C-alpha cells in the first residue's frame, strides 16, 4: 500500500481549495485508502464499491481501467484481470471533500462486476417501513427509473 | 454511536448466508459504521456518500428517510433536518458482502444534496489518460447516458 502522504498527488489545501479548487488533492484515510463507487455508465446502476490506495488511483487515472487495493489480499487489484471483466472507465468524478471517487464504467468481458456472478454486487433490496430485522428481496437487475 | 455488536440486526452468518441469504446481516467496521452510497432515483447520479451506524441504518429502514452518523460531529445526522433537503428513500439495496448499502432517493426541499449548494457532491470530473496531478473539470450536472 502506498504511503498516505500521497506523493503522487497535490498536497491538501484549505477547505476552499478542496471544495472549489480544480487541483485534485484526494484525501486518503488512516489506512491510506479512499472509497471508490462504481456505477454502470449507461444505466446508473451501482455495480460495486471498493477501496483505492494512491497507486491504484493513479493507475486508474492513467489507464482508464479500474484498479483498487484489495484489503483482504493486501495487494494491488486490477479488477477483472483474471475474469476479463475489467472496468473501462468512461468518467471519474471526485466529491466535495475529495475523499470519495465515483467511476462510471463499462464492464468488459461478460459484463459481470460481482464475484458472485451477478452483474452488480447490489442484487438484493432491503424492505423499507418496518423495524429490522428485515428480509431481503432478490432484484431482477437494474432499478427501473421512477 | 451504536455498539458494533449490532443488536438491532441478525448476527453475521457464514459466507453463503451473507451472499445468498435473505436475512439482513450488515457488517459494521471497527468504528461501528457502514458506508452508504446515495443516488438520485431518477437519474442514477451519485449524490453523496456517507456513513451509518446501526441506529442510523435502522432509522433509515423504519422511516424511509436517510439518517447517517456524522463522523465530525460524532452524532446522529438526519440529512436535511435543517435545510429541508431530506432524502426520501425510494429503494435501499445491500451488497454481496453486506458491508455497503445503496440508497436510491428523491431529495426533498430544493433538491440540493451537497453542503456546497451543488445538487450532487460529485460536481467535478477527473481527466483520464495522463499521470497525476490532474486538474479537475466542473461538470454541468448529471452525466449524460452513453
Tab-separated table of C-alpha atoms in Angstrom:
chain	number	residue	atom	x	y	z
A	1	UNK	CA	0.000	0.000	0.000
A	2	UNK	CA	1.181	3.487	-0.679
A	3	UNK	CA	2.376	5.938	1.862
A	4	UNK	CA	-0.645	8.045	2.829
A	5	UNK	CA	1.486	11.137	2.344
A	6	UNK	CA	0.255	10.864	-1.240
A	7	UNK	CA	3.397	11.872	-3.037
A	8	UNK	CA	1.664	11.305	-6.369
A	9	UNK	CA	-0.919	13.998	-5.756
A	10	UNK	CA	-1.123	17.660	-4.840
A	11	UNK	CA	-0.992	18.169	-1.056
A	12	UNK	CA	-4.317	19.005	0.589
A	13	UNK	CA	-5.110	22.719	0.767
A	14	UNK	CA	-7.674	24.559	2.848
A	15	UNK	CA	-11.405	23.930	2.650
A	16	UNK	CA	-11.861	26.445	-0.153
A	17	UNK	CA	-9.135	24.839	-2.263
A	18	UNK	CA	-10.544	21.372	-1.646
A	19	UNK	CA	-14.185	22.223	-2.358
A	20	UNK	CA	-13.897	24.930	-5.005
A	21	UNK	CA	-10.444	24.366	-6.479
A	22	UNK	CA	-9.529	22.416	-9.591
A	23	UNK	CA	-6.435	20.680	-8.234
A	24	UNK	CA	-7.022	17.018	-7.470
A	25	UNK	CA	-5.960	16.641	-3.837
A	26	UNK	CA	-7.501	13.381	-2.670
A	27	UNK	CA	-7.777	12.503	1.000
A	28	UNK	CA	-6.708	9.012	1.983
A	29	UNK	CA	-7.830	7.629	5.322
A	30	UNK	CA	-5.615	6.403	8.156
A	31	UNK	CA	-5.003	3.208	6.174
A	32	UNK	CA	-4.024	5.170	3.067
A	33	UNK	CA	-7.263	4.357	1.254
A	34	UNK	CA	-10.055	6.272	-0.488
A	35	UNK	CA	-13.529	4.795	-1.199
A	36	UNK	CA	-14.487	4.243	-4.846
A	37	UNK	CA	-18.099	3.944	-6.032
A	38	UNK	CA	-18.507	2.148	-9.382
A	39	UNK	CA	-21.644	2.654	-11.482
A	40	UNK	CA	-22.718	1.448	-14.928
A	41	UNK	CA	-22.149	4.363	-17.322
A	42	UNK	CA	-25.359	3.562	-19.201
A	43	UNK	CA	-27.892	2.603	-16.534
A	44	UNK	CA	-26.561	4.437	-13.472
A	45	UNK	CA	-26.796	1.198	-11.507
A	46	UNK	CA	-24.281	0.912	-8.684
A	47	UNK	CA	-22.145	-2.094	-9.597
A	48	UNK	CA	-19.645	-2.306	-6.768
A	49	UNK	CA	-17.816	-0.432	-4.046
A	50	UNK	CA	-14.108	-0.820	-3.344
A	51	UNK	CA	-11.070	0.975	-1.987
A	52	UNK	CA	-8.059	2.529	-3.707
A	53	UNK	CA	-4.639	3.416	-2.416
A	54	UNK	CA	-2.726	6.269	-4.083
A	55	UNK	CA	-1.102	3.877	-6.540
A	56	UNK	CA	-4.422	2.319	-7.609
A	57	UNK	CA	-5.968	5.768	-8.006
A	58	UNK	CA	-3.046	6.972	-10.130
A	59	UNK	CA	-3.149	3.814	-12.268
A	60	UNK	CA	-6.897	4.185	-12.811
A	61	UNK	CA	-6.445	7.792	-13.929
A	62	UNK	CA	-3.532	6.948	-16.228
A	63	UNK	CA	-5.007	3.830	-17.843
A	64	UNK	CA	-8.809	4.453	-17.668
A	65	UNK	CA	-9.114	0.923	-16.258
A	66	UNK	CA	-10.289	0.359	-12.676
A	67	UNK	CA	-7.553	-0.542	-10.177
A	68	UNK	CA	-8.129	-0.990	-6.454
A	69	UNK	CA	-6.444	-2.038	-3.239
A	70	UNK	CA	-7.566	-5.454	-2.045
A	71	UNK	CA	-7.843	-5.181	1.719
A	72	UNK	CA	-8.121	-8.966	2.110
A	73	UNK	CA	-5.097	-9.782	-0.067
A	74	UNK	CA	-3.242	-6.580	0.840
A	75	UNK	CA	-2.253	-6.081	-2.778
A	76	UNK	CA	-2.960	-4.040	-5.875
A	77	UNK	CA	-6.069	-5.410	-7.554
A	78	UNK	CA	-6.735	-4.854	-11.241
A	79	UNK	CA	-10.419	-5.754	-11.292
A	80	UNK	CA	-11.149	-8.384	-13.959
A	81	UNK	CA	-7.525	-9.236	-14.612
A	82	UNK	CA	-8.333	-12.953	-14.410
A	83	UNK	CA	-12.025	-12.988	-15.414
A	84	UNK	CA	-11.713	-10.465	-18.221
A	85	UNK	CA	-14.435	-8.354	-16.632
A	86	UNK	CA	-12.285	-5.251	-16.465
A	87	UNK	CA	-13.798	-1.878	-15.676
A	88	UNK	CA	-13.366	0.542	-18.566
A	89	UNK	CA	-13.745	3.956	-17.008
A	90	UNK	CA	-15.842	6.401	-19.021
A	91	UNK	CA	-15.738	9.158	-16.421
A	92	UNK	CA	-14.256	9.694	-12.975
A	93	UNK	CA	-15.601	12.237	-10.522
A	94	UNK	CA	-14.491	13.332	-7.057
A	95	UNK	CA	-16.706	14.618	-4.264
A	96	UNK	CA	-16.748	17.959	-2.463
A	97	UNK	CA	-14.328	16.857	0.255
A	98	UNK	CA	-12.175	14.951	-2.251
A	99	UNK	CA	-12.360	11.891	-0.029
A	100	UNK	CA	-14.510	9.694	-2.321
A	101	UNK	CA	-14.258	8.930	-6.046
A	102	UNK	CA	-17.013	7.828	-8.426
A	103	UNK	CA	-16.201	5.766	-11.521
A	104	UNK	CA	-18.696	5.482	-14.372
A	105	UNK	CA	-17.698	2.338	-16.254
A	106	UNK	CA	-18.439	-0.119	-18.976
A	107	UNK	CA	-17.718	-3.627	-17.730
A	108	UNK	CA	-15.659	-5.711	-20.155
A	109	UNK	CA	-15.827	-9.466	-20.740
A	110	UNK	CA	-19.230	-10.906	-19.914
A	111	UNK	CA	-20.318	-7.743	-18.131
A	112	UNK	CA	-20.321	-9.185	-14.627
A	113	UNK	CA	-18.965	-6.922	-11.875
A	114	UNK	CA	-19.625	-9.101	-8.797
A	115	UNK	CA	-17.611	-12.133	-7.705
A	116	UNK	CA	-20.928	-13.950	-7.064
A	117	UNK	CA	-21.698	-13.909	-10.790
A	118	UNK	CA	-24.273	-11.166	-10.517
A	119	UNK	CA	-23.938	-8.185	-12.818
A	120	UNK	CA	-23.960	-5.874	-9.797
A	121	UNK	CA	-22.987	-6.546	-6.189
A	122	UNK	CA	-26.280	-4.900	-5.184
A	123	UNK	CA	-28.652	-7.723	-6.153
A	124	UNK	CA	-30.834	-7.618	-3.031
A	125	UNK	CA	-33.115	-4.861	-1.772
A	126	UNK	CA	-33.960	-4.058	1.825
A	127	UNK	CA	-37.702	-3.644	2.505
A	128	UNK	CA	-38.493	-0.234	3.966
A	129	UNK	CA	-41.050	0.864	6.520
A	130	UNK	CA	-40.660	-1.699	9.267
A	131	UNK	CA	-38.209	-2.248	12.075
A	132	UNK	CA	-35.245	-4.575	11.486
A	133	UNK	CA	-34.632	-7.458	11.193
A	134	UNK	CA	-35.697	-7.212	7.586
A	135	UNK	CA	-35.800	-9.971	4.999
A	136	UNK	CA	-34.078	-9.068	1.762
A	137	UNK	CA	-35.668	-9.383	-1.660
A	138	UNK	CA	-33.738	-10.505	-4.731
A	139	UNK	CA	-33.867	-7.915	-7.501
A	140	UNK	CA	-34.136	-8.727	-11.164
A	141	UNK	CA	-31.467	-6.321	-12.337
A	142	UNK	CA	-31.030	-2.575	-12.564
A	143	UNK	CA	-33.711	-0.484	-10.869
A	144	UNK	CA	-36.389	0.953	-13.055
A	145	UNK	CA	-36.439	4.725	-13.210
A	146	UNK	CA	-39.359	6.169	-11.300
B	1	UNK	CA	-22.603	5.573	18.114
B	2	UNK	CA	-24.080	2.154	18.445
B	3	UNK	CA	-22.337	-0.867	19.753
B	4	UNK	CA	-20.839	-2.631	16.724
B	5	UNK	CA	-22.281	-5.871	18.053
B	6	UNK	CA	-25.332	-4.791	16.041
B	7	UNK	CA	-28.028	-5.909	18.417
B	8	UNK	CA	-30.666	-4.467	16.084
B	9	UNK	CA	-29.753	-6.839	13.286
B	10	UNK	CA	-29.328	-10.526	12.638
B	11	UNK	CA	-25.835	-11.737	13.617
B	12	UNK	CA	-23.489	-12.374	10.701
B	13	UNK	CA	-23.608	-15.916	9.314
B	14	UNK	CA	-21.176	-17.746	7.062
B	15	UNK	CA	-20.272	-16.580	3.567
B	16	UNK	CA	-23.167	-18.464	1.993
B	17	UNK	CA	-25.688	-16.899	4.370
B	18	UNK	CA	-24.245	-13.438	3.802
B	19	UNK	CA	-24.046	-13.649	-0.001
B	20	UNK	CA	-27.034	-15.840	-0.842
B	21	UNK	CA	-29.293	-15.497	2.171
B	22	UNK	CA	-32.225	-13.148	2.628
B	23	UNK	CA	-31.537	-12.140	6.221
B	24	UNK	CA	-30.146	-8.632	6.506
B	25	UNK	CA	-26.931	-9.058	8.467
B	26	UNK	CA	-24.947	-5.884	7.895
B	27	UNK	CA	-21.264	-5.649	8.684
B	28	UNK	CA	-20.129	-2.583	10.574
B	29	UNK	CA	-16.447	-1.673	10.570
B	30	UNK	CA	-14.179	-1.301	13.600
B	31	UNK	CA	-15.785	2.093	14.268
B	32	UNK	CA	-19.278	0.592	14.101
B	33	UNK	CA	-20.022	2.168	10.703
B	34	UNK	CA	-21.184	1.001	7.271
B	35	UNK	CA	-20.715	3.044	4.050
B	36	UNK	CA	-23.850	4.377	2.339
B	37	UNK	CA	-23.964	5.380	-1.334
B	38	UNK	CA	-26.793	7.782	-2.216
B	39	UNK	CA	-28.022	8.113	-5.818
B	40	UNK	CA	-30.852	10.039	-7.466
B	41	UNK	CA	-33.679	7.556	-8.039
B	42	UNK	CA	-34.497	9.108	-11.403
B	43	UNK	CA	-31.140	9.922	-12.991
B	44	UNK	CA	-28.841	7.407	-11.307
B	45	UNK	CA	-26.449	10.231	-10.457
B	46	UNK	CA	-24.398	9.658	-7.325
B	47	UNK	CA	-25.430	12.459	-4.974
B	48	UNK	CA	-23.385	11.796	-1.858
B	49	UNK	CA	-21.540	9.242	0.217
B	50	UNK	CA	-21.830	8.986	3.996
B	51	UNK	CA	-21.611	6.571	6.908
B	52	UNK	CA	-24.277	4.960	9.068
B	53	UNK	CA	-24.086	3.373	12.471
B	54	UNK	CA	-26.592	0.641	13.359
B	55	UNK	CA	-29.046	3.180	14.751
B	56	UNK	CA	-28.951	5.351	11.602
B	57	UNK	CA	-29.386	2.279	9.403
B	58	UNK	CA	-32.362	1.081	11.445
B	59	UNK	CA	-33.941	4.566	11.404
B	60	UNK	CA	-33.496	4.826	7.637
B	61	UNK	CA	-35.180	1.448	7.131
B	62	UNK	CA	-38.030	2.281	9.500
B	63	UNK	CA	-38.740	5.812	8.273
B	64	UNK	CA	-37.629	5.695	4.587
B	65	UNK	CA	-35.717	8.909	5.281
B	66	UNK	CA	-31.912	8.986	5.138
B	67	UNK	CA	-30.154	9.043	8.507
B	68	UNK	CA	-26.385	8.880	8.947
B	69	UNK	CA	-23.634	9.089	11.534
B	70	UNK	CA	-21.727	12.357	11.382
B	71	UNK	CA	-18.105	11.461	11.993
B	72	UNK	CA	-17.140	15.120	12.515
B	73	UNK	CA	-19.919	15.879	14.996
B	74	UNK	CA	-19.994	12.335	16.418
B	75	UNK	CA	-23.784	12.369	16.381
B	76	UNK	CA	-26.820	11.027	14.571
B	77	UNK	CA	-27.394	13.100	11.442
B	78	UNK	CA	-30.786	13.309	9.808
B	79	UNK	CA	-29.714	14.690	6.452
B	80	UNK	CA	-31.698	17.852	5.585
B	81	UNK	CA	-33.193	18.307	9.034
B	82	UNK	CA	-32.270	21.987	8.977
B	83	UNK	CA	-32.216	22.721	5.230
B	84	UNK	CA	-35.320	20.723	4.368
B	85	UNK	CA	-33.359	18.760	1.791
B	86	UNK	CA	-34.204	15.404	3.325
B	87	UNK	CA	-33.515	12.193	1.454
B	88	UNK	CA	-36.723	10.295	0.736
B	89	UNK	CA	-35.600	6.743	0.123
B	90	UNK	CA	-37.294	5.011	-2.812
B	91	UNK	CA	-35.220	1.845	-2.582
B	92	UNK	CA	-32.412	0.502	-0.414
B	93	UNK	CA	-30.048	-2.228	-1.549
B	94	UNK	CA	-27.217	-4.075	0.158
B	95	UNK	CA	-24.133	-5.538	-1.499
B	96	UNK	CA	-22.872	-9.117	-1.696
B	97	UNK	CA	-20.775	-8.847	1.473
B	98	UNK	CA	-23.485	-6.845	3.246
B	99	UNK	CA	-20.905	-4.236	4.165
B	100	UNK	CA	-22.203	-1.381	1.963
B	101	UNK	CA	-25.708	-0.011	1.421
B	102	UNK	CA	-27.080	1.886	-1.578
B	103	UNK	CA	-29.956	4.336	-1.202
B	104	UNK	CA	-31.962	5.471	-4.223
B	105	UNK	CA	-33.581	8.723	-3.162
B	106	UNK	CA	-35.648	11.725	-4.089
B	107	UNK	CA	-34.163	14.790	-2.474
B	108	UNK	CA	-36.751	16.980	-0.719
B	109	UNK	CA	-36.757	20.763	-0.340
B	110	UNK	CA	-34.848	22.482	-3.124
B	111	UNK	CA	-33.279	19.233	-4.289
B	112	UNK	CA	-29.744	20.011	-3.189
B	113	UNK	CA	-27.795	17.136	-1.629
B	114	UNK	CA	-24.393	18.789	-1.107
B	115	UNK	CA	-23.475	21.268	1.611
B	116	UNK	CA	-21.717	23.370	-1.056
B	117	UNK	CA	-25.061	24.123	-2.698
B	118	UNK	CA	-24.477	21.749	-5.587
B	119	UNK	CA	-27.172	19.198	-6.388
B	120	UNK	CA	-24.598	16.414	-6.073
B	121	UNK	CA	-21.340	16.290	-4.144
B	122	UNK	CA	-19.725	14.958	-7.327
B	123	UNK	CA	-19.619	18.211	-9.311
B	124	UNK	CA	-16.069	17.844	-10.651
B	125	UNK	CA	-14.624	15.247	-13.001
B	126	UNK	CA	-11.064	13.943	-13.076
B	127	UNK	CA	-9.473	13.931	-16.552
B	128	UNK	CA	-8.340	10.456	-17.562
B	129	UNK	CA	-5.380	9.287	-19.575
B	130	UNK	CA	-2.500	11.213	-18.079
B	131	UNK	CA	-0.410	10.911	-14.956
B	132	UNK	CA	-1.441	12.858	-11.856
B	133	UNK	CA	-1.503	15.636	-10.811
B	134	UNK	CA	-4.682	16.219	-12.764
B	135	UNK	CA	-6.745	19.383	-12.996
B	136	UNK	CA	-10.427	18.831	-12.291
B	137	UNK	CA	-13.204	19.967	-14.594
B	138	UNK	CA	-16.502	21.348	-13.311
B	139	UNK	CA	-19.463	19.348	-14.582
B	140	UNK	CA	-22.760	20.837	-15.581
B	141	UNK	CA	-24.937	18.332	-13.766
B	142	UNK	CA	-25.806	14.673	-14.071
B	143	UNK	CA	-23.771	12.703	-16.595
B	144	UNK	CA	-25.364	12.035	-19.938
B	145	UNK	CA	-26.065	8.397	-20.648
B	146	UNK	CA	-23.674	6.989	-23.229
